[in-house]
């Protein structure tokens, strides 16, 4: 069975600080996808990134970066120079490649609060 | 703006009643999945429809059922509502085979009293 663990329930930082959100996953599949989604108070899940299990390259997109380490089954997300608009709940998710990108197993989420 | 819209936004029902939630996807999205998100939890997969057939189901009882229509809309039906069914219900759609992410709607907040 698949499982995603986000050990940090809540994180509070001051604007401009860097913050890392942790994600650890479990799966018996050799091919899978990992995702990060952002959920602002409006409720809609906003897609941030998808990573294929065969691609361990780290990725940077503006202030966001992701560190995928298969050896430790982790897919951590770092926000550099955080801003108040980054305040939201962030979810890490996993899907088996065979079942497409639409059957996702989510972690419980990390509530990030960025204070001015 | 994902192009996926859900209705209604909020809904209050009484225990034992039945409810229908609706989702309208982008044109061309042949796959839709539904999720239940309890307060303070991550979304949980209910089921998925591909070309109007259910092709995957999570750990939810049969009183949760769905339909997908040719016009890229879909429904989630819940019978015999229980208090624990109170949650945010999210639909996500996409095009199977195009290797794109799921596009989520803004959700329907269901309260069962």
Coordinates of N, CA and C in Angstrom, one line a residue:
Chain A
X1 N 0.8 -1.2 0.0 CA 0.0 0.0 0.0 C 0.9 1.3 0.0
X2 N 0.4 2.3 -0.6 CA 1.1 3.5 -0.7 C 0.9 4.4 0.5
X3 N 1.9 5.1 0.9 CA 1.7 6.0 2.0 C 2.6 7.3 1.9
X4 N 2.1 8.4 2.3 CA 2.8 9.6 2.2 C 2.8 10.3 3.6
X5 N 4.0 10.6 4.1 CA 4.0 11.2 5.5 C 4.6 12.6 5.4
X6 N 3.9 13.5 6.0 CA 4.4 14.9 6.1 C 4.4 15.1 7.6
X7 N 5.6 15.0 8.2 CA 5.7 15.0 9.7 C 5.4 16.4 10.3
X8 N 5.6 17.4 9.5 CA 5.4 18.8 10.0 C 4.0 19.1 9.8
X9 N 3.3 19.3 10.9 CA 1.9 19.7 10.8 C 1.7 21.2 10.5
X10 N 2.5 22.0 11.2 CA 2.5 23.4 11.0 C 3.9 24.0 11.1
X11 N 4.1 25.0 10.3 CA 5.4 25.7 10.3 C 5.1 27.2 10.2
X12 N 5.7 28.0 11.1 CA 5.6 29.4 11.1 C 6.9 30.1 10.9
X13 N 7.0 30.9 9.9 CA 8.3 31.6 9.7 C 8.0 33.1 9.5
X14 N 9.1 33.9 9.5 CA 9.0 35.3 9.2 C 9.3 35.5 7.8
X15 N 8.7 36.5 7.1 CA 9.0 36.8 5.7 C 10.5 36.9 5.5
X16 N 10.8 36.3 4.3 CA 12.2 36.3 3.8 C 13.0 35.1 4.3
X17 N 12.5 34.4 5.3 CA 13.2 33.2 5.7 C 13.0 32.1 4.7
X18 N 14.0 31.2 4.7 CA 13.8 30.0 3.9 C 13.1 28.9 4.7
X19 N 12.3 28.1 4.0 CA 11.6 27.1 4.7 C 11.6 25.8 3.9
X20 N 11.8 24.7 4.6 CA 11.7 23.4 3.9 C 10.6 22.5 4.4
X21 N 9.8 22.0 3.5 CA 8.7 21.1 3.9 C 9.1 19.7 3.5
X22 N 9.0 18.8 4.5 CA 9.4 17.4 4.3 C 8.3 16.5 3.8
X23 N 8.7 15.5 3.1 CA 7.8 14.5 2.6 C 8.5 13.2 2.4
X24 N 8.0 12.2 3.1 CA 8.5 10.8 3.0 C 7.4 9.9 2.4
X25 N 7.8 9.0 1.5 CA 6.7 8.2 0.9 C 7.1 6.7 1.0
X26 N 6.1 5.9 0.8 CA 6.3 4.5 0.8 C 5.5 3.9 -0.4
X27 N 6.1 3.1 -1.2 CA 5.5 2.4 -2.3 C 6.2 1.2 -2.7
X28 N 5.5 0.2 -3.2 CA 6.2 -1.0 -3.7 C 6.4 -0.9 -5.2
X29 N 5.9 0.1 -5.8 CA 6.0 0.2 -7.2 C 7.4 0.8 -7.6
X30 N 7.9 0.3 -8.7 CA 9.2 0.9 -9.2 C 9.0 2.1 -10.0
X31 N 7.8 2.3 -10.6 CA 7.5 3.5 -11.4 C 6.4 4.2 -10.7
X32 N 6.6 5.4 -10.4 CA 5.5 6.2 -9.7 C 5.8 7.7 -9.9
X33 N 4.8 8.5 -9.5 CA 5.0 9.9 -9.7 C 4.8 10.6 -8.3
X34 N 5.5 11.6 -8.1 CA 5.4 12.4 -6.8 C 5.0 13.8 -7.2
X35 N 4.2 14.4 -6.3 CA 3.6 15.7 -6.6 C 3.7 16.6 -5.3
X36 N 3.7 17.9 -5.6 CA 3.4 18.8 -4.5 C 2.2 19.7 -5.0
X37 N 1.3 19.9 -4.1 CA 0.1 20.8 -4.3 C 0.1 21.9 -3.2
X38 N -0.4 23.0 -3.6 CA -0.7 24.1 -2.6 C -2.2 24.3 -2.5
X39 N -2.6 24.4 -1.3 CA -4.1 24.7 -1.1 C -4.3 26.0 -0.2
X40 N -4.6 27.1 -0.9 CA -4.9 28.3 -0.2 C -6.3 28.2 0.5
X41 N -6.6 29.2 1.3 CA -7.9 29.1 2.0 C -9.1 28.9 1.1
X42 N -9.0 29.3 -0.2 CA -10.2 29.1 -1.1 C -10.5 27.6 -1.4
X43 N -9.5 26.7 -1.1 CA -9.8 25.3 -1.2 C -9.3 24.6 -2.4
X44 N -9.1 25.3 -3.5 CA -8.6 24.7 -4.7 C -7.2 24.2 -4.6
X45 N -6.9 23.0 -5.1 CA -5.5 22.5 -5.0 C -4.7 23.0 -6.2
X46 N -3.7 23.7 -6.0 CA -2.9 24.3 -7.1 C -1.6 23.4 -7.3
X47 N -1.5 22.9 -8.5 CA -0.4 22.0 -8.8 C 0.9 22.8 -8.8
X48 N 2.0 22.2 -8.2 CA 3.3 22.9 -8.2 C 4.3 22.1 -9.0
X49 N 4.4 20.8 -8.8 CA 5.4 20.0 -9.5 C 4.9 18.5 -9.6
X50 N 5.4 17.8 -10.6 CA 5.3 16.4 -10.7 C 6.7 15.9 -11.0
X51 N 7.1 14.8 -10.4 CA 8.4 14.2 -10.6 C 8.2 12.7 -10.8
X52 N 8.8 12.2 -11.9 CA 8.8 10.8 -12.2 C 9.9 10.1 -11.4
X53 N 9.6 8.9 -11.0 CA 10.5 8.1 -10.1 C 11.9 7.9 -10.7
X54 N 12.0 7.9 -12.0 CA 13.2 7.7 -12.7 C 14.1 9.0 -12.8
X55 N 13.5 10.1 -12.5 CA 14.2 11.4 -12.6 C 14.5 11.9 -11.3
X56 N 15.7 11.7 -10.8 CA 16.1 12.2 -9.5 C 16.8 13.6 -9.5
X57 N 16.8 14.2 -10.7 CA 17.3 15.6 -10.7 C 16.5 16.5 -9.9
X58 N 17.2 17.3 -9.1 CA 16.6 18.4 -8.3 C 16.1 19.4 -9.3
X59 N 15.0 20.1 -8.9 CA 14.4 21.1 -9.7 C 14.3 22.4 -9.0
X60 N 14.5 23.5 -9.7 CA 14.3 24.9 -9.2 C 13.4 25.6 -10.1
X61 N 12.4 26.3 -9.5 CA 11.5 27.1 -10.3 C 11.3 28.4 -9.5
X62 N 12.0 29.4 -9.8 CA 11.9 30.7 -9.1 C 12.4 30.5 -7.7
X63 N 11.5 30.8 -6.7 CA 11.9 30.7 -5.3 C 11.7 29.2 -4.8
X64 N 11.1 28.4 -5.6 CA 10.8 27.0 -5.2 C 11.9 26.1 -5.7
X65 N 12.2 25.1 -4.8 CA 13.1 24.0 -5.3 C 12.7 22.7 -4.6
X66 N 13.0 21.6 -5.3 CA 12.6 20.3 -4.8 C 13.8 19.4 -4.8
X67 N 13.9 18.6 -3.7 CA 15.0 17.7 -3.6 C 14.4 16.3 -3.5
X68 N 14.6 15.4 -4.5 CA 14.1 14.1 -4.6 C 15.3 13.1 -4.3
X69 N 15.1 12.3 -3.3 CA 16.2 11.3 -2.9 C 15.5 10.0 -2.8
X70 N 15.7 9.1 -3.8 CA 15.1 7.8 -3.8 C 15.6 7.0 -2.7
X71 N 16.9 7.2 -2.4 CA 17.6 6.3 -1.3 C 16.9 6.5 0.0
X72 N 16.3 7.6 0.3 CA 15.7 7.9 1.6 C 14.2 8.0 1.4
X73 N 13.7 7.8 0.2 CA 12.2 7.9 -0.2 C 11.7 9.3 0.3
X74 N 12.4 10.3 -0.1 CA 12.0 11.7 0.3 C 11.9 12.6 -0.9
X75 N 11.0 13.5 -0.8 CA 10.8 14.5 -1.8 C 10.4 15.8 -1.1
X76 N 11.5 16.5 -0.7 CA 11.3 17.7 0.1 C 11.2 19.0 -0.8
X77 N 10.5 20.0 -0.2 CA 10.2 21.2 -1.0 C 10.7 22.4 -0.2
X78 N 11.5 23.2 -0.8 CA 12.1 24.4 -0.2 C 11.6 25.7 -0.8
X79 N 11.1 26.6 0.0 CA 10.8 27.9 -0.5 C 11.9 28.9 0.0
X80 N 12.5 29.6 -0.9 CA 13.5 30.5 -0.5 C 12.9 31.9 -0.4
X81 N 13.4 32.6 0.6 CA 12.9 34.0 0.8 C 11.4 34.0 0.8
X82 N 10.8 33.4 1.7 CA 9.3 33.2 1.8 C 8.6 34.6 1.8
X83 N 7.4 34.5 1.3 CA 6.5 35.7 1.3 C 5.2 35.4 1.9
X84 N 4.5 36.4 2.3 CA 3.2 36.2 3.0 C 2.2 35.4 2.1
X85 N 2.3 35.6 0.8 CA 1.4 35.0 -0.2 C 1.7 33.5 -0.2
X86 N 2.8 33.0 0.3 CA 3.1 31.6 0.4 C 2.3 30.9 1.5
X87 N 1.7 31.6 2.3 CA 0.9 31.0 3.4 C -0.2 30.2 2.8
X88 N -0.2 28.9 3.2 CA -1.2 27.9 2.6 C -0.9 26.6 3.3
X89 N -1.7 25.6 2.9 CA -1.4 24.2 3.3 C -0.8 23.6 2.0
X90 N 0.3 22.9 2.3 CA 1.0 22.2 1.2 C 0.9 20.7 1.3
X91 N 0.6 20.1 0.2 CA 0.4 18.6 0.2 C 1.4 18.0 -0.7
X92 N 2.0 16.9 -0.2 CA 2.8 16.0 -1.0 C 1.9 14.8 -1.4
X93 N 2.0 14.3 -2.6 CA 1.2 13.2 -3.1 C 2.0 12.2 -3.9
X94 N 1.4 11.0 -4.1 CA 2.1 10.0 -4.8 C 1.0 9.2 -5.7
X95 N 1.4 8.9 -6.9 CA 0.5 8.0 -7.7 C 1.4 6.9 -8.4
X96 N 0.7 5.8 -8.6 CA 1.3 4.7 -9.4 C 1.2 5.2 -10.8
X97 N 2.3 4.9 -11.6 CA 2.3 5.3 -13.0 C 1.1 4.6 -13.7
X98 N 0.9 3.4 -13.4 CA -0.1 2.6 -14.1 C -1.5 3.2 -14.0
X99 N -1.8 3.9 -12.9 CA -3.2 4.4 -12.7 C -3.3 5.8 -13.0
X100 N -2.3 6.4 -13.7 CA -2.4 7.8 -14.1 C -2.1 8.8 -13.0
X101 N -2.2 10.0 -13.4 CA -1.9 11.1 -12.4 C -3.2 11.5 -11.6
X102 N -4.2 10.7 -11.7 CA -5.5 11.2 -11.1 C -5.9 10.4 -9.8
X103 N -5.2 9.3 -9.6 CA -5.4 8.5 -8.4 C -4.3 8.8 -7.4
X104 N -4.4 9.8 -6.6 CA -3.3 10.3 -5.8 C -3.5 9.9 -4.3
X105 N -2.4 9.5 -3.7 CA -2.4 9.3 -2.3 C -1.7 10.5 -1.7
X106 N -2.4 11.3 -0.8 CA -1.9 12.5 -0.3 C -1.4 12.3 1.2
X107 N -0.4 13.2 1.5 CA -0.1 13.3 2.9 C -1.1 14.1 3.6
X108 N -0.9 14.3 4.9 CA -1.9 15.1 5.7 C -1.7 16.6 5.6
X109 N -0.6 17.0 4.9 CA -0.4 18.4 4.7 C 0.4 19.1 5.7
X110 N 1.0 20.2 5.3 CA 1.7 21.1 6.3 C 1.2 22.5 6.1
X111 N 0.7 23.0 7.2 CA 0.2 24.4 7.2 C 1.4 25.4 7.3
X112 N 1.7 26.1 6.3 CA 2.7 27.1 6.4 C 2.2 28.5 6.6
X113 N 2.6 29.2 7.6 CA 2.2 30.6 7.9 C 3.5 31.4 7.8
X114 N 3.4 32.4 6.9 CA 4.5 33.3 6.7 C 4.1 34.7 7.3
X115 N 4.7 35.1 8.3 CA 4.3 36.4 9.0 C 5.2 37.5 8.5
X116 N 4.5 38.7 8.3 CA 5.2 39.9 7.8 C 6.3 40.4 8.8
Chain B
X1 N -6.7 29.5 -12.3 CA -7.9 29.1 -13.1 C -7.6 27.8 -13.8
X2 N -8.2 26.7 -13.3 CA -8.0 25.4 -13.8 C -9.0 24.9 -14.9
X3 N -10.1 25.7 -15.0 CA -11.1 25.3 -15.9 C -12.0 24.2 -15.4
X4 N -11.9 23.8 -14.1 CA -12.7 22.8 -13.5 C -13.6 23.5 -12.5
X5 N -14.9 23.4 -12.6 CA -15.8 24.1 -11.7 C -16.7 23.1 -11.0
X6 N -17.0 23.4 -9.8 CA -17.8 22.5 -9.0 C -19.0 23.3 -8.4
X7 N -20.1 22.6 -8.3 CA -21.3 23.2 -7.7 C -22.1 22.2 -6.9
X8 N -22.7 22.7 -5.8 CA -22.6 24.0 -5.3 C -21.3 24.2 -4.6
X9 N -21.1 25.4 -4.1 CA -19.9 25.7 -3.3 C -20.0 25.2 -1.9
X10 N -21.2 25.4 -1.3 CA -21.5 25.0 0.0 C -22.9 24.3 0.0
X11 N -23.0 23.4 1.0 CA -24.3 22.6 1.0 C -24.5 22.1 2.4
X12 N -25.7 22.2 2.9 CA -26.0 21.7 4.3 C -27.1 20.7 4.1
X13 N -26.9 19.4 4.6 CA -27.8 18.4 4.5 C -28.1 17.8 5.8
X14 N -29.2 17.0 5.9 CA -29.5 16.3 7.2 C -29.1 14.9 7.1
X15 N -28.7 14.3 8.2 CA -28.3 12.9 8.2 C -29.4 12.1 7.6
X16 N -29.0 11.1 6.8 CA -30.0 10.2 6.2 C -30.4 10.7 4.8
X17 N -30.2 11.9 4.5 CA -30.6 12.4 3.1 C -29.6 12.0 2.1
X18 N -29.9 12.3 0.8 CA -29.0 12.0 -0.3 C -28.6 13.4 -0.9
X19 N -27.4 13.3 -1.5 CA -26.8 14.6 -2.1 C -26.2 14.3 -3.4
X20 N -26.2 15.2 -4.3 CA -25.5 15.1 -5.6 C -24.6 16.3 -5.7
X21 N -23.4 16.1 -6.0 CA -22.4 17.2 -6.2 C -22.0 17.1 -7.7
X22 N -21.7 18.3 -8.3 CA -21.4 18.3 -9.7 C -20.1 18.9 -10.0
X23 N -19.5 18.4 -11.1 CA -18.2 18.9 -11.5 C -18.2 19.1 -13.1
X24 N -17.7 20.2 -13.5 CA -17.7 20.5 -14.9 C -16.2 20.6 -15.3
X25 N -15.8 19.7 -16.2 CA -14.3 19.7 -16.6 C -14.1 20.4 -17.9
X26 N -12.8 20.6 -18.2 CA -12.4 21.2 -19.5 C -12.8 20.3 -20.6
X27 N -13.1 20.8 -21.7 CA -13.3 20.0 -22.9 C -12.1 19.1 -23.2
X28 N -12.4 17.9 -23.5 CA -11.3 16.9 -23.8 C -10.8 16.1 -22.6
X29 N -11.2 16.5 -21.4 CA -10.8 15.7 -20.2 C -11.6 14.5 -20.1
X30 N -10.9 13.3 -20.4 CA -11.7 12.1 -20.4 C -11.6 11.3 -19.0
X31 N -11.0 11.9 -18.1 CA -10.8 11.3 -16.8 C -11.2 12.2 -15.7
X32 N -12.0 11.8 -14.7 CA -12.3 12.6 -13.6 C -12.2 11.7 -12.3
X33 N -11.6 12.3 -11.3 CA -11.6 11.6 -10.0 C -12.2 12.5 -8.9
X34 N -12.6 11.9 -7.9 CA -13.3 12.6 -6.8 C -12.5 12.3 -5.5
X35 N -12.4 13.3 -4.7 CA -11.7 13.2 -3.4 C -12.6 13.7 -2.3
X36 N -12.4 13.2 -1.1 CA -13.0 13.7 0.1 C -11.9 14.2 1.0
X37 N -12.1 15.4 1.5 CA -11.1 16.0 2.4 C -11.7 16.4 3.7
X38 N -11.5 15.7 4.7 CA -12.0 16.0 6.0 C -11.1 17.2 6.6
X39 N -11.7 17.9 7.5 CA -11.0 19.0 8.1 C -9.7 18.6 8.7
X40 N -8.6 19.3 8.3 CA -7.3 19.1 8.8 C -6.6 17.8 8.2
X41 N -7.2 17.2 7.2 CA -6.6 16.0 6.6 C -6.3 16.3 5.1
X42 N -5.5 15.3 4.6 CA -5.3 15.4 3.1 C -6.5 14.8 2.4
X43 N -6.6 15.1 1.1 CA -7.7 14.5 0.3 C -7.5 13.0 0.2
X44 N -8.7 12.3 0.3 CA -8.7 10.9 0.1 C -9.4 10.5 -1.2
X45 N -8.8 9.6 -1.9 CA -9.4 9.2 -3.2 C -10.7 8.4 -3.0
X46 N -11.7 8.8 -3.7 CA -13.0 8.1 -3.6 C -13.1 7.2 -4.8
X47 N -13.1 7.7 -6.0 CA -13.1 6.9 -7.2 C -12.7 7.7 -8.5
X48 N -12.5 7.0 -9.6 CA -12.1 7.6 -10.8 C -13.0 7.1 -11.9
X49 N -13.3 8.0 -12.9 CA -14.0 7.6 -14.1 C -13.2 7.9 -15.3
X50 N -13.2 7.0 -16.2 CA -12.5 7.1 -17.5 C -13.5 6.8 -18.6
X51 N -13.8 7.7 -19.5 CA -14.7 7.5 -20.6 C -16.0 6.9 -20.0
X52 N -16.5 7.5 -19.0 CA -17.9 7.2 -18.4 C -18.0 5.9 -17.7
X53 N -16.8 5.2 -17.4 CA -16.8 3.9 -16.7 C -15.9 4.1 -15.4
X54 N -16.4 3.6 -14.3 CA -15.6 3.6 -13.1 C -14.4 2.7 -13.3
X55 N -13.2 3.2 -13.1 CA -12.0 2.4 -13.3 C -11.0 2.5 -12.1
X56 N -11.5 2.7 -10.9 CA -10.7 2.7 -9.8 C -11.5 3.3 -8.6
X57 N -11.3 2.6 -7.4 CA -12.1 3.1 -6.3 C -11.3 3.0 -5.0
X58 N -11.4 3.9 -4.2 CA -10.8 3.9 -2.9 C -11.6 3.2 -1.9
X59 N -11.3 3.4 -0.6 CA -11.9 2.7 0.5 C -13.2 3.4 0.9
X60 N -14.2 3.5 0.1 CA -15.4 4.1 0.4 C -16.6 3.2 0.1
X61 N -17.6 3.2 0.9 CA -18.8 2.3 0.8 C -19.6 2.5 -0.5
X62 N -20.4 1.6 -0.9 CA -21.2 1.7 -2.1 C -22.2 2.9 -2.1
X63 N -22.5 3.4 -1.0 CA -23.4 4.6 -1.0 C -22.8 5.8 -1.6
X64 N -21.5 5.7 -1.9 CA -20.8 6.8 -2.7 C -20.8 6.2 -4.1
X65 N -21.4 7.0 -5.0 CA -21.5 6.5 -6.4 C -21.3 7.7 -7.3
X66 N -21.0 7.5 -8.6 CA -20.7 8.6 -9.5 C -21.2 8.3 -10.9
X67 N -21.2 9.4 -11.6 CA -21.5 9.3 -13.1 C -20.6 10.3 -13.8
X68 N -20.2 9.9 -15.0 CA -19.5 10.8 -15.9 C -20.2 10.9 -17.2
X69 N -20.4 12.1 -17.7 CA -21.2 12.3 -18.9 C -20.3 12.6 -20.1
X70 N -20.9 12.4 -21.3 CA -20.1 12.7 -22.5 C -19.7 14.2 -22.7
X71 N -20.5 15.1 -22.0 CA -20.2 16.5 -22.1 C -19.2 17.0 -21.1
X72 N -18.3 16.1 -20.6 CA -17.2 16.4 -19.7 C -17.7 16.9 -18.3
X73 N -18.9 16.6 -17.9 CA -19.4 16.8 -16.6 C -19.5 15.5 -15.8
X74 N -19.5 15.6 -14.5 CA -19.6 14.4 -13.7 C -20.4 14.7 -12.4
X75 N -20.8 13.7 -11.8 CA -21.5 13.8 -10.5 C -21.0 12.8 -9.5
X76 N -21.1 13.3 -8.2 CA -20.8 12.4 -7.1 C -22.1 12.3 -6.3
X77 N -22.6 11.1 -6.1 CA -23.8 11.0 -5.3 C -23.5 10.2 -4.0
X78 N -24.1 10.7 -2.9 CA -23.9 10.1 -1.6 C -25.3 9.8 -1.0
X79 N -25.6 8.6 -0.8 CA -26.9 8.2 -0.1 C -26.7 8.1 1.4
X80 N -27.8 8.1 2.1 CA -27.9 7.9 3.5 C -26.7 8.6 4.2
X81 N -26.7 9.9 4.1 CA -25.7 10.7 4.6 C -25.5 10.5 6.1
X82 N -24.2 10.5 6.5 CA -23.8 10.4 7.9 C -23.0 11.6 8.3
X83 N -23.0 11.9 9.6 CA -22.3 13.1 10.1 C -20.8 13.1 9.6
X84 N -20.2 11.9 9.5 CA -18.8 11.9 9.1 C -18.6 12.2 7.6
X85 N -19.6 12.3 6.9 CA -19.5 12.7 5.5 C -19.3 14.2 5.3
X86 N -19.4 14.9 6.4 CA -19.1 16.3 6.3 C -17.6 16.5 5.9
X87 N -17.4 17.2 4.8 CA -16.0 17.4 4.3 C -16.1 18.3 3.1
X88 N -14.9 18.6 2.6 CA -14.7 19.3 1.3 C -14.6 18.2 0.3
X89 N -15.4 18.2 -0.8 CA -15.3 17.3 -1.9 C -14.7 17.9 -3.1
X90 N -13.6 17.3 -3.6 CA -12.9 17.9 -4.7 C -13.0 17.0 -5.9
X91 N -13.2 17.5 -7.1 CA -13.0 16.7 -8.3 C -11.8 17.2 -9.0
X92 N -11.2 16.3 -9.7 CA -10.0 16.5 -10.5 C -10.1 15.9 -11.8
X93 N -9.7 16.6 -12.9 CA -9.9 16.0 -14.2 C -8.7 16.2 -15.0
X94 N -8.6 15.4 -16.1 CA -7.4 15.5 -17.0 C -7.6 14.6 -18.2
X95 N -6.6 14.4 -19.0 CA -6.7 13.6 -20.1 C -5.7 12.4 -20.0
X96 N -6.2 11.3 -19.7 CA -5.4 10.1 -19.5 C -4.6 9.8 -20.8
X97 N -3.3 9.6 -20.6 CA -2.4 9.3 -21.7 C -1.6 10.6 -22.1
X98 N -2.1 11.7 -21.7 CA -1.3 12.9 -22.1 C -0.3 13.3 -21.0
X99 N -0.2 12.5 -20.0 CA 0.8 12.7 -18.9 C 0.8 14.1 -18.4
X100 N -0.4 14.7 -18.1 CA -0.6 16.0 -17.5 C -1.0 15.7 -16.0
X101 N -0.9 16.8 -15.3 CA -1.3 16.7 -13.9 C -2.8 16.8 -13.9
X102 N -3.4 16.4 -12.7 CA -4.8 16.5 -12.5 C -5.1 18.0 -12.2
X103 N -6.2 18.5 -12.8 CA -6.7 19.9 -12.5 C -7.8 19.8 -11.6
X104 N -7.7 20.5 -10.4 CA -8.7 20.4 -9.4 C -9.6 21.6 -9.4
X105 N -10.9 21.3 -9.1 CA -11.9 22.3 -8.9 C -11.7 22.9 -7.5
X106 N -12.5 23.9 -7.2 CA -12.4 24.6 -5.9 C -13.1 23.9 -4.7
X107 N -13.9 22.8 -5.1 CA -14.5 22.0 -4.1 C -15.9 22.4 -3.7
X108 N -16.6 21.4 -3.1 CA -17.9 21.7 -2.5 C -17.8 21.3 -1.0
X109 N -18.1 22.3 -0.2 CA -18.1 22.1 1.3 C -19.5 21.5 1.7
X110 N -19.5 20.2 2.1 CA -20.7 19.6 2.5 C -20.7 19.5 4.1
X111 N -21.8 20.0 4.6 CA -22.0 19.8 6.1 C -23.3 19.0 6.3
X112 N -23.1 17.9 7.1 CA -24.2 17.1 7.4 C -24.6 17.3 8.9
X113 N -25.8 17.6 9.1 CA -26.3 17.9 10.5 C -27.3 16.9 11.0

